mmCIF file of C-alpha atoms in Angstrom:
data_model
loop_
_atom_site.group_PDB
_atom_site.id
_atom_site.type_symbol
_atom_site.label_atom_id
_atom_site.label_comp_id
_atom_site.label_asym_id
_atom_site.label_seq_id
_atom_site.Cartn_x
_atom_site.Cartn_y
_atom_site.Cartn_z
ATOM 1 C CA MET A 28 -0.071 -0.122 0.103
ATOM 2 C CA ARG A 29 3.020 2.431 1.124
ATOM 3 C CA GLN A 30 4.479 1.588 -2.681
ATOM 4 C CA PHE A 31 0.937 2.388 -4.393
ATOM 5 C CA SER A 32 0.916 5.765 -2.530
ATOM 6 C CA TRP A 33 4.316 6.264 -4.027
ATOM 7 C CA LEU A 34 3.536 5.577 -7.144
ATOM 8 C CA THR A 35 0.505 7.682 -6.786
ATOM 9 C CA ALA A 36 2.025 11.124 -5.502
ATOM 10 C CA GLY A 37 5.000 10.619 -8.283
ATOM 11 C CA LEU A 38 2.640 10.061 -11.293
ATOM 12 C CA SER A 39 0.360 13.266 -10.051
ATOM 13 C CA VAL A 40 3.951 15.596 -9.601
ATOM 14 C CA LEU A 41 4.745 13.936 -13.321
ATOM 15 C CA ALA A 42 1.417 15.232 -14.675
ATOM 16 C CA ILE A 43 1.318 18.700 -12.827
ATOM 17 C CA ALA A 44 4.846 18.880 -14.487
ATOM 18 C CA LEU A 45 3.677 18.123 -17.885
ATOM 19 C CA MET A 46 0.781 20.467 -17.837
ATOM 20 C CA VAL A 47 3.158 23.726 -16.208
ATOM 21 C CA LEU A 48 5.333 22.427 -19.921
ATOM 22 C CA ALA A 49 2.487 22.393 -21.864
ATOM 23 C CA TYR A 50 0.861 25.599 -20.755
ATOM 24 C CA THR A 51 4.715 27.428 -21.094
ATOM 25 C CA ILE A 52 4.426 26.285 -24.469
ATOM 26 C CA TYR A 53 1.442 26.933 -26.273
ATOM 27 C CA SER A 54 1.442 30.577 -24.117
ATOM 28 C CA HIS A 55 4.520 30.905 -26.419
ATOM 29 C CA ILE A 56 2.450 29.831 -29.810
ATOM 30 C CA PRO A 57 1.428 33.804 -31.280
ATOM 31 C CA LYS A 58 -2.111 33.692 -31.963
ATOM 32 C CA GLU A 59 -4.388 34.301 -34.953
ATOM 33 C CA GLN A 60 -5.225 37.067 -35.549
ATOM 34 C CA ASP A 61 -8.477 38.646 -37.702
ATOM 35 C CA PRO A 62 -7.349 39.951 -41.327
ATOM 36 C CA ALA A 63 -9.239 42.891 -40.829
ATOM 37 C CA VAL A 64 -7.305 44.109 -37.967
ATOM 38 C CA ALA A 65 -4.074 43.564 -39.135
ATOM 39 C CA LYS A 66 -5.466 45.397 -42.834
ATOM 40 C CA ARG A 67 -6.699 48.003 -40.591
ATOM 41 C CA THR A 68 -3.317 48.133 -39.368
ATOM 42 C CA GLU A 69 -1.274 48.741 -41.630
ATOM 43 C CA ALA A 70 -3.925 51.431 -43.416
ATOM 44 C CA ARG A 71 -2.957 53.069 -39.559
ATOM 45 C CA ILE A 72 0.689 52.960 -40.049
ATOM 46 C CA ALA A 73 1.068 53.647 -44.065
ATOM 47 C CA PRO A 74 2.760 56.844 -44.929
ATOM 48 C CA VAL A 75 0.967 59.600 -45.600
ATOM 49 C CA GLY A 76 3.474 60.880 -48.907
ATOM 50 C CA GLY A 77 6.202 59.892 -50.360
ATOM 51 C CA VAL A 78 9.592 61.749 -51.711
ATOM 52 C CA TYR A 79 9.919 61.906 -55.282
ATOM 53 C CA ALA A 80 12.993 62.962 -57.249
ATOM 54 C CA GLY A 81 14.345 62.923 -60.335
ATOM 55 C CA ASP A 82 12.708 61.890 -63.748
ATOM 56 C CA THR A 83 11.830 58.348 -62.375
ATOM 57 C CA GLY A 84 9.932 60.008 -59.170
ATOM 58 C CA ARG A 85 7.608 62.911 -61.682
ATOM 59 C CA ALA A 86 7.044 59.322 -63.316
ATOM 60 C CA ALA A 87 5.644 57.966 -60.134
ATOM 61 C CA MET A 88 4.005 61.046 -59.277
ATOM 62 C CA GLN A 89 2.261 60.734 -62.926
ATOM 63 C CA ALA A 90 0.933 56.993 -62.523
ATOM 64 C CA ALA A 91 -0.522 58.319 -58.556
ATOM 65 C CA GLN A 92 -1.820 60.951 -60.226
ATOM 66 C CA GLU A 93 -3.557 58.666 -63.483
ATOM 67 C CA ALA A 94 -4.882 56.325 -60.745
ATOM 68 C CA ALA A 95 -6.718 59.133 -58.822
ATOM 69 C CA ALA A 96 -8.228 60.687 -61.710
ATOM 70 C CA LYS A 97 -9.347 56.766 -62.744
ATOM 71 C CA ALA A 98 -10.684 56.445 -59.046
ATOM 72 C CA ALA A 99 -12.702 59.673 -59.237
ATOM 73 C CA ALA A 100 -14.055 58.828 -62.747
ATOM 74 C CA SER A 101 -15.451 55.743 -61.010
ATOM 75 C CA GLN A 102 -17.124 58.053 -58.568
ATOM 76 C CA VAL A 103 -19.304 59.775 -60.732
ATOM 77 C CA ALA A 104 -22.756 58.185 -62.080
ATOM 78 C CA TYR A 105 -22.842 56.476 -65.260
ATOM 79 C CA GLY A 106 -18.889 56.850 -66.154
ATOM 80 C CA GLY A 107 -18.891 60.174 -66.484
ATOM 81 C CA SER A 108 -21.350 60.739 -69.106
ATOM 82 C CA THR A 109 -22.719 64.113 -69.755
ATOM 83 C CA ASP A 110 -24.788 62.729 -72.437
ATOM 84 C CA GLY A 111 -27.864 64.106 -70.883
ATOM 85 C CA LYS A 112 -30.110 60.708 -72.665
ATOM 86 C CA THR A 113 -28.523 58.606 -71.189
ATOM 87 C CA ILE A 114 -28.389 60.080 -67.581
ATOM 88 C CA TYR A 115 -32.552 60.275 -68.441
ATOM 89 C CA ASP A 116 -32.817 56.670 -69.712
ATOM 90 C CA ASN A 117 -30.303 55.584 -66.790
ATOM 91 C CA LEU A 118 -32.093 57.417 -63.977
ATOM 92 C CA CYS A 119 -34.390 60.107 -64.969
ATOM 93 C CA HIS A 120 -37.251 58.204 -66.872
ATOM 94 C CA SER A 121 -38.495 56.451 -63.546
ATOM 95 C CA CYS A 122 -39.959 59.876 -63.129
ATOM 96 C CA HIS A 123 -41.161 61.734 -65.399
ATOM 97 C CA THR A 124 -42.227 59.112 -67.563
ATOM 98 C CA ALA A 125 -45.023 58.242 -65.346
ATOM 99 C CA GLY A 126 -45.307 61.563 -63.955
ATOM 100 C CA VAL A 127 -44.758 60.630 -60.195
ATOM 101 C CA ALA A 128 -44.669 63.066 -57.736
ATOM 102 C CA GLY A 129 -46.133 65.756 -59.609
ATOM 103 C CA ALA A 130 -43.131 65.216 -62.443
ATOM 104 C CA PRO A 131 -43.371 66.642 -66.002
ATOM 105 C CA LYS A 132 -43.488 63.888 -68.500
ATOM 106 C CA LEU A 133 -41.236 63.847 -71.088
ATOM 107 C CA GLY A 134 -42.340 65.787 -74.365
ATOM 108 C CA ASP A 135 -45.139 67.114 -72.544
ATOM 109 C CA LYS A 136 -45.357 70.735 -73.752
ATOM 110 C CA GLY A 137 -48.081 72.089 -71.832
ATOM 111 C CA ALA A 138 -46.350 70.771 -68.910
ATOM 112 C CA TRP A 139 -43.171 71.975 -69.277
ATOM 113 C CA GLY A 140 -43.829 75.307 -70.753
ATOM 114 C CA SER A 141 -44.442 77.048 -67.300
ATOM 115 C CA ARG A 142 -41.176 75.987 -66.357
ATOM 116 C CA ILE A 143 -38.618 76.745 -69.253
ATOM 117 C CA ALA A 144 -40.556 80.042 -69.643
ATOM 118 C CA GLU A 145 -38.859 80.550 -65.596
ATOM 119 C CA GLY A 146 -35.687 79.655 -67.898
ATOM 120 C CA ALA A 147 -33.121 76.965 -67.567
ATOM 121 C CA ALA A 148 -31.113 77.940 -64.953
ATOM 122 C CA VAL A 149 -33.887 77.843 -62.361
ATOM 123 C CA LEU A 150 -35.008 74.482 -63.348
ATOM 124 C CA VAL A 151 -30.732 73.158 -63.528
ATOM 125 C CA LYS A 152 -30.728 74.908 -59.855
ATOM 126 C CA HIS A 153 -33.791 72.964 -58.826
ATOM 127 C CA ALA A 154 -32.996 69.655 -60.661
ATOM 128 C CA ILE A 155 -29.322 70.187 -58.786
ATOM 129 C CA GLU A 156 -30.422 71.477 -54.830
ATOM 130 C CA GLY A 157 -33.697 69.043 -55.111
ATOM 131 C CA TYR A 158 -37.781 71.512 -55.527
ATOM 132 C CA THR A 159 -40.587 71.477 -53.554
ATOM 133 C CA GLY A 160 -43.221 73.484 -55.668
ATOM 134 C CA PRO A 161 -46.332 75.021 -54.776
ATOM 135 C CA ASP A 162 -49.031 72.482 -56.022
ATOM 136 C CA GLY A 163 -46.832 69.792 -53.942
ATOM 137 C CA ASN A 164 -44.721 67.906 -56.725
ATOM 138 C CA HIS A 165 -41.013 67.379 -55.616
ATOM 139 C CA MET A 166 -37.762 67.049 -57.198
ATOM 140 C CA PRO A 167 -35.237 65.404 -55.287
ATOM 141 C CA ALA A 168 -31.810 66.779 -55.310
ATOM 142 C CA LYS A 169 -29.715 65.549 -58.323
ATOM 143 C CA GLY A 170 -32.665 62.841 -59.437
ATOM 144 C CA GLY A 171 -31.741 61.432 -55.983
ATOM 145 C CA ASN A 172 -28.261 59.950 -57.464
ATOM 146 C CA PRO A 173 -25.884 62.421 -55.495
ATOM 147 C CA ALA A 174 -22.986 60.491 -57.261
ATOM 148 C CA LEU A 175 -24.259 62.811 -60.283
ATOM 149 C CA THR A 176 -22.006 66.062 -61.408
ATOM 150 C CA ASP A 177 -23.655 69.607 -61.683
ATOM 151 C CA GLU A 178 -22.690 69.440 -65.200
ATOM 152 C CA GLN A 179 -24.223 65.991 -66.074
ATOM 153 C CA VAL A 180 -27.374 66.919 -64.522
ATOM 154 C CA GLY A 181 -27.352 70.671 -66.168
ATOM 155 C CA ASN A 182 -27.002 68.365 -69.758
ATOM 156 C CA THR A 183 -29.724 66.459 -68.889
ATOM 157 C CA VAL A 184 -32.389 68.965 -67.738
ATOM 158 C CA LYS A 185 -31.416 71.088 -71.496
ATOM 159 C CA TRP A 186 -31.947 67.541 -73.020
ATOM 160 C CA MET A 187 -34.825 67.411 -71.493
ATOM 161 C CA ILE A 188 -36.113 71.598 -72.212
ATOM 162 C CA ASP A 189 -35.324 70.492 -75.703
ATOM 163 C CA GLN A 190 -37.579 67.271 -76.018
ATOM 164 C CA ALA A 191 -40.346 69.329 -74.858
ATOM 165 C CA LYS A 192 -40.058 72.137 -77.048
#
């Protein structure tokens, strides 16, 4: 019985020693990181600018400017198209075909006559900034698409006016 007690005590000490060894080894293994956290960290510590010198620097600056211009163009609606018909077909037709919210229908000379009399500049301003008329008609700013540029909105309004003349 005495030997069995010593054997049990020895095995208990060995088990505790193995647990401590396993914990020590496990605690030195790097933990898995979320990839999103790593990306945020890289973005946070990225350099703000760069120094370019000579022809190599000039080429790098031009490439960076071209990339920025392409990125900006991709943020403009309809690829930056300034064709009024294209923009009308993609956005404006949804209200101006059915007369939604009091929108004058495309080509309806009666509905457009009083608006055209106010002047194209006023119509463009209302289309860009949005407008709610006294009769309850409503035009959302930029037709509800804030990615449109003022030039795109202006060309579309002018195209629509031409259809009503």
